Amino acid sequence: MLEIKNLKKYFKIQNPFQTHKNILCAVDGVSLKVLHGETLGLVGESGCGKTTLGKSILRLIEPSSGEIFFEGTNILNISERELKKIRVQMQMIFQNPYASLNPRIRIGEAIGEILEIHKLCENKMIYEKVVHLLEIVGLQKEDYYKYPHEFSGGQRQRICIARAIASTPKFIVADEPVSSLDVLIQAQIIKLLFELQEKFNLSYLFISHDLRIVEQICNRVAVMYLGKIIEEGINLSQTALHPYTKALISAVPKGVPGARLNRIRLQGDPPSPFDFPKGCRFHPRCYIKNEICTNSEPSLREIEPCHYVSCHLIQ
Ligand code: SF4
């Protein structure tokens, strides 16, 4: 379905106290694949580049370099017209359902404009199609004429999902779709995403900082640290090898009252994305590092089938 190769996104930031521009490396050479009907989880701390990666894949922001193949077509090498056609098949669900809806537009119109813009059905059919989409996501026909403020957070996320599936896409980037919702609503939205995946054979890139959620719903998980993928595999809570992934997993609550949390506490904050340390980017916080880690940067290697790790000390 989707393959990205060595994708980079750098931002030039002007500091008012300096004459030169600083380069912020948000995404720094990421390669990933998402298969048909699969959910790939992408986890990492805030600021590691997850959202920038998701937006770059959809070309909502232009990548600095790399390749993005969607069903075999490199979407970085196509015209605006061709891109518009492919965009119909690639959609995004944003993190904040409050901010992603225009408060002055009735939700029926907000969903219908997707059909109108992409000319996906005749104008006289838009109402019926939108009502059908509302029902698919668990809302009602009467909701068509309501404004976003008349809905709860979970319902607004359902509206955003209806907008995302309006063009019957094949691939959706879901950027922290449940992080602003309470636990019960989170479960309902995740169930809805699962149902839609089965119904429409959707592929998801599911971005989250919550490894607990990602492990439950994703076929594979990629862990991102400072713009790079440092581990990728199946069932990482049992098989993790990279010290950073292990630290993330150790921080997940066990869900059993009184259960002992053998937490690995990382020292310090992640280094500045303007100025990465030499060698392994994780070395200032790594609890097993040795000399080689400060001199040379490890590459992502396949340690066992379908399990990739970027660490000098993991063989
Ligand atoms: Fe830690 Fe070295 Fe592995 Fe980096 S390469 S994760 S510093 S052991």
XYZ file of C-alpha atoms and ligand atoms in Angstrom:
323
model
C 0.000 0.000 0.000
C 2.527 2.569 1.147
C 6.292 2.611 1.223
C 8.409 5.545 2.289
C 12.141 5.607 1.718
C 14.649 7.804 3.480
C 12.089 10.564 4.080
C 13.431 13.804 5.535
C 11.765 16.979 6.674
C 13.955 19.839 7.836
C 12.659 23.257 8.863
C 14.726 26.421 8.570
C 14.075 28.540 11.652
C 15.190 32.158 11.879
C 16.397 33.211 15.300
C 15.877 36.997 15.647
C 19.207 37.283 17.541
C 21.233 35.528 14.832
C 21.880 36.325 11.187
C 21.860 32.697 9.990
C 18.944 30.268 9.990
C 18.974 27.171 12.193
C 17.983 23.805 10.768
C 15.479 21.745 12.752
C 15.599 18.057 11.765
C 12.038 16.895 12.443
C 12.180 13.740 10.308
C 15.609 12.462 9.435
C 15.709 9.563 7.004
C 12.672 7.428 7.846
C 11.819 4.308 5.842
C 8.578 2.422 6.517
C 6.011 0.186 4.851
C 2.279 -0.101 5.492
C 0.541 -3.151 4.007
C -3.027 -3.423 2.713
C -5.519 -3.655 5.582
C -2.760 -3.271 8.190
C -2.414 -0.911 11.153
C 1.122 0.299 11.730
C 1.610 2.031 15.079
C 4.054 4.917 15.419
C 5.056 5.793 18.974
C 7.495 8.162 20.597
C 7.748 11.118 22.953
C 6.219 14.491 22.113
C 8.408 16.362 19.649
C 10.069 13.270 18.151
C 8.632 14.006 14.686
C 5.611 11.646 14.537
C 3.065 14.225 13.397
C 5.498 15.821 10.936
C 6.098 12.373 9.464
C 2.338 11.736 9.145
C 1.736 15.093 7.462
C 4.760 14.660 5.170
C 3.450 11.277 3.991
C 0.211 12.949 2.880
C 2.135 15.968 1.535
C 0.199 18.268 3.836
C 3.686 19.616 4.399
C 6.320 19.155 1.714
C 9.104 16.718 2.629
C 12.681 17.963 2.170
C 13.733 14.749 0.390
C 13.018 11.040 0.100
C 10.439 8.917 -1.686
C 6.793 8.103 -0.907
C 5.261 5.286 -2.927
C 1.492 4.896 -2.729
C 0.419 1.745 -4.565
C 3.612 1.947 -6.602
C 3.434 5.664 -7.528
C 6.015 8.021 -6.085
C 3.725 10.843 -4.993
C 6.657 13.265 -4.696
C 7.165 13.072 -8.461
C 3.653 13.718 -9.721
C 1.739 16.791 -10.833
C -0.733 18.676 -8.620
C -3.569 17.207 -10.685
C -2.406 13.619 -10.170
C -1.776 14.345 -6.498
C -5.337 15.589 -6.087
C -6.619 12.269 -7.443
C -4.412 10.260 -5.068
C -5.285 12.490 -2.091
C -8.833 11.140 -2.258
C -7.398 7.785 -1.233
C -5.214 9.109 1.594
C -6.820 10.960 4.492
C -5.949 12.145 7.968
C -7.761 12.162 11.299
C -6.359 14.957 13.426
C -5.573 14.893 17.107
C -7.923 17.627 18.197
C -11.566 17.153 17.134
C -12.378 20.593 18.609
C -9.926 22.425 16.376
C -10.429 20.407 13.203
C -14.060 21.445 12.651
C -15.173 24.932 11.641
C -17.539 26.121 14.412
C -19.616 28.120 11.899
C -20.326 25.271 9.498
C -23.060 22.698 10.102
C -21.535 19.249 10.295
C -23.559 17.947 7.350
C -22.018 20.632 5.164
C -18.548 19.994 6.614
C -18.751 16.341 5.564
C -20.533 17.124 2.297
C -17.855 19.556 1.127
C -15.396 16.656 0.802
C -17.789 15.000 -1.651
C -18.295 18.291 -3.454
C -14.630 19.322 -3.699
C -13.554 15.962 -5.080
C -16.730 15.628 -7.201
C -17.451 12.225 -5.683
C -21.203 12.311 -6.227
C -23.894 14.419 -7.819
C -24.949 17.461 -5.785
C -28.482 16.157 -5.313
C -27.074 12.954 -3.776
C -24.825 14.686 -1.224
C -27.432 14.880 1.544
C -28.199 11.163 1.335
C -24.540 10.213 1.215
C -23.723 12.386 4.254
C -26.619 10.905 6.235
C -25.286 7.436 5.366
C -21.801 8.444 6.587
C -23.266 9.849 9.815
C -25.026 6.549 10.459
C -21.872 4.545 9.713
C -19.986 6.442 12.431
C -22.823 6.125 14.961
C -24.516 9.514 14.570
C -28.028 10.290 13.367
C -29.776 11.850 10.409
C -30.955 14.736 12.639
C -27.326 15.635 13.388
C -26.831 16.891 9.802
C -28.017 20.400 10.660
C -26.207 20.768 13.990
C -23.060 22.804 14.677
C -19.869 21.308 16.186
C -20.459 22.935 19.614
C -23.621 20.838 20.020
C -21.567 17.629 20.210
C -19.369 16.002 22.845
C -15.653 15.346 22.234
C -16.268 11.718 21.214
C -19.064 12.713 18.829
C -16.858 15.370 17.251
C -14.190 12.765 16.648
C -16.884 10.620 14.969
C -17.677 13.587 12.716
C -13.972 13.929 11.838
C -13.868 10.204 11.065
C -16.943 10.579 8.835
C -15.123 13.372 6.979
C -12.034 11.190 6.626
C -13.948 8.229 5.169
C -16.237 10.361 2.957
C -13.915 9.892 -0.022
C -13.643 6.096 0.621
C -9.877 6.267 1.162
C -7.562 3.274 1.309
C -5.070 4.744 3.765
C -5.617 6.948 6.824
C -3.084 8.652 9.067
C -4.739 8.745 12.492
C -2.757 11.289 14.506
C -3.405 10.677 18.211
C -7.137 10.253 17.442
C -8.080 9.339 21.008
C -5.559 11.182 23.153
C -7.924 14.063 24.016
C -10.804 11.738 24.966
C -11.601 9.995 28.233
C -10.988 6.264 28.559
C -14.521 5.018 27.818
C -14.845 7.180 24.732
C -11.346 6.124 23.637
C -12.512 2.501 23.606
C -15.591 3.387 21.521
C -13.595 5.339 18.949
C -10.994 2.582 18.660
C -13.797 0.042 18.154
C -15.251 2.269 15.430
C -11.866 2.537 13.691
C -11.579 -1.271 13.780
C -15.062 -1.712 12.315
C -14.318 0.741 9.523
C -11.056 -1.030 8.794
C -12.913 -4.325 8.338
C -15.710 -2.760 6.321
C -13.532 -0.755 3.935
C -10.248 -2.730 4.119
C -8.481 0.397 5.370
C -4.800 0.703 6.240
C -3.892 2.955 9.140
C -0.775 4.686 10.330
C -1.794 5.080 13.966
C 0.277 7.759 15.694
C 0.301 7.824 19.476
C 2.506 8.478 22.482
C 0.600 5.735 24.347
C 2.312 2.402 23.796
C -0.471 0.625 25.700
C -3.093 1.590 23.102
C -0.802 1.044 20.144
C 0.153 -2.462 21.243
C -3.499 -3.452 21.504
C -4.610 -2.315 18.094
C -1.623 -2.387 15.749
C -0.205 -5.264 13.720
C 3.294 -3.788 13.909
C 4.823 -0.930 15.872
C 7.600 1.509 14.936
C 9.291 3.521 17.672
C 10.573 6.986 16.787
C 13.248 8.958 18.602
C 14.481 12.382 17.466
C 13.345 12.036 13.870
C 14.487 8.441 13.330
C 12.941 4.984 13.670
C 14.957 3.178 16.304
C 12.963 -0.067 16.546
C 10.213 -1.725 14.562
C 8.538 -5.050 15.177
C 5.582 -7.144 16.295
C 4.482 -7.452 19.917
C 7.203 -5.121 21.175
C 6.022 -5.257 24.794
C 7.398 -8.831 24.840
C 10.212 -8.587 22.308
C 11.690 -5.055 22.624
C 15.483 -4.909 22.401
C 16.332 -1.201 22.105
C 16.994 0.451 25.494
C 14.663 3.365 24.658
C 11.752 1.050 23.745
C 12.373 -0.906 26.937
C 12.194 2.331 28.937
C 8.913 3.287 27.229
C 7.431 -0.129 27.961
C 8.566 -0.029 31.577
C 6.604 3.223 32.030
C 3.289 1.641 30.952
C 1.030 1.037 33.997
C 0.410 -2.671 34.548
C -3.341 -2.257 35.164
C -3.218 -4.377 38.327
C -3.498 -2.505 41.650
C -0.244 -2.808 43.590
C 1.629 -4.383 40.661
C 5.315 -3.530 40.820
C 6.487 -1.167 38.118
C 10.116 -1.983 37.293
C 10.479 1.362 35.670
C 13.614 2.298 33.771
C 14.114 5.995 34.467
C 15.923 7.813 31.687
C 18.205 10.630 32.751
C 17.743 14.090 31.245
C 15.656 15.341 28.356
C 15.978 14.476 24.666
C 18.743 16.530 22.979
C 17.785 19.591 20.926
C 16.540 18.771 17.403
C 18.704 21.687 16.237
C 21.888 20.051 17.422
C 21.988 16.266 17.718
C 24.840 14.665 19.644
C 27.519 12.851 17.646
C 27.117 9.087 17.447
C 23.894 7.471 18.630
C 21.231 10.124 19.270
C 20.090 8.272 22.343
C 23.538 8.038 23.959
C 23.183 10.995 26.407
C 20.270 9.122 28.052
C 21.274 5.520 27.404
C 21.914 3.312 30.430
C 23.935 0.652 28.564
C 26.067 2.787 26.241
C 29.769 2.248 25.665
C 32.526 4.043 23.746
C 31.370 3.220 20.231
C 27.981 4.853 20.918
C 29.474 8.337 21.177
C 31.468 8.015 17.942
C 29.301 6.307 15.394
C 25.590 6.403 14.611
C 23.916 2.958 14.461
C 21.737 2.015 11.490
C 18.409 0.183 11.588
C 19.224 -3.503 11.100
C 17.042 -6.617 10.890
C 17.950 -8.554 14.026
C 15.381 -11.296 13.501
C 12.568 -11.685 10.934
C 10.365 -8.549 10.943
C 12.269 -7.056 13.893
C 14.530 -4.056 13.212
C 16.697 -2.334 15.810
C 19.090 0.602 15.646
C 21.685 -0.111 18.341
C 25.377 -1.065 18.236
C 25.089 -3.426 21.164
C 22.147 -5.516 19.957
C 23.308 -8.388 17.728
Fe 22.444 2.918 23.746
Fe 24.659 2.679 22.287
Fe 22.515 1.295 21.630
Fe 22.570 3.923 21.292
S 23.844 2.425 20.241
S 20.923 2.735 22.132
S 23.744 4.583 23.055
S 23.713 1.086 23.495
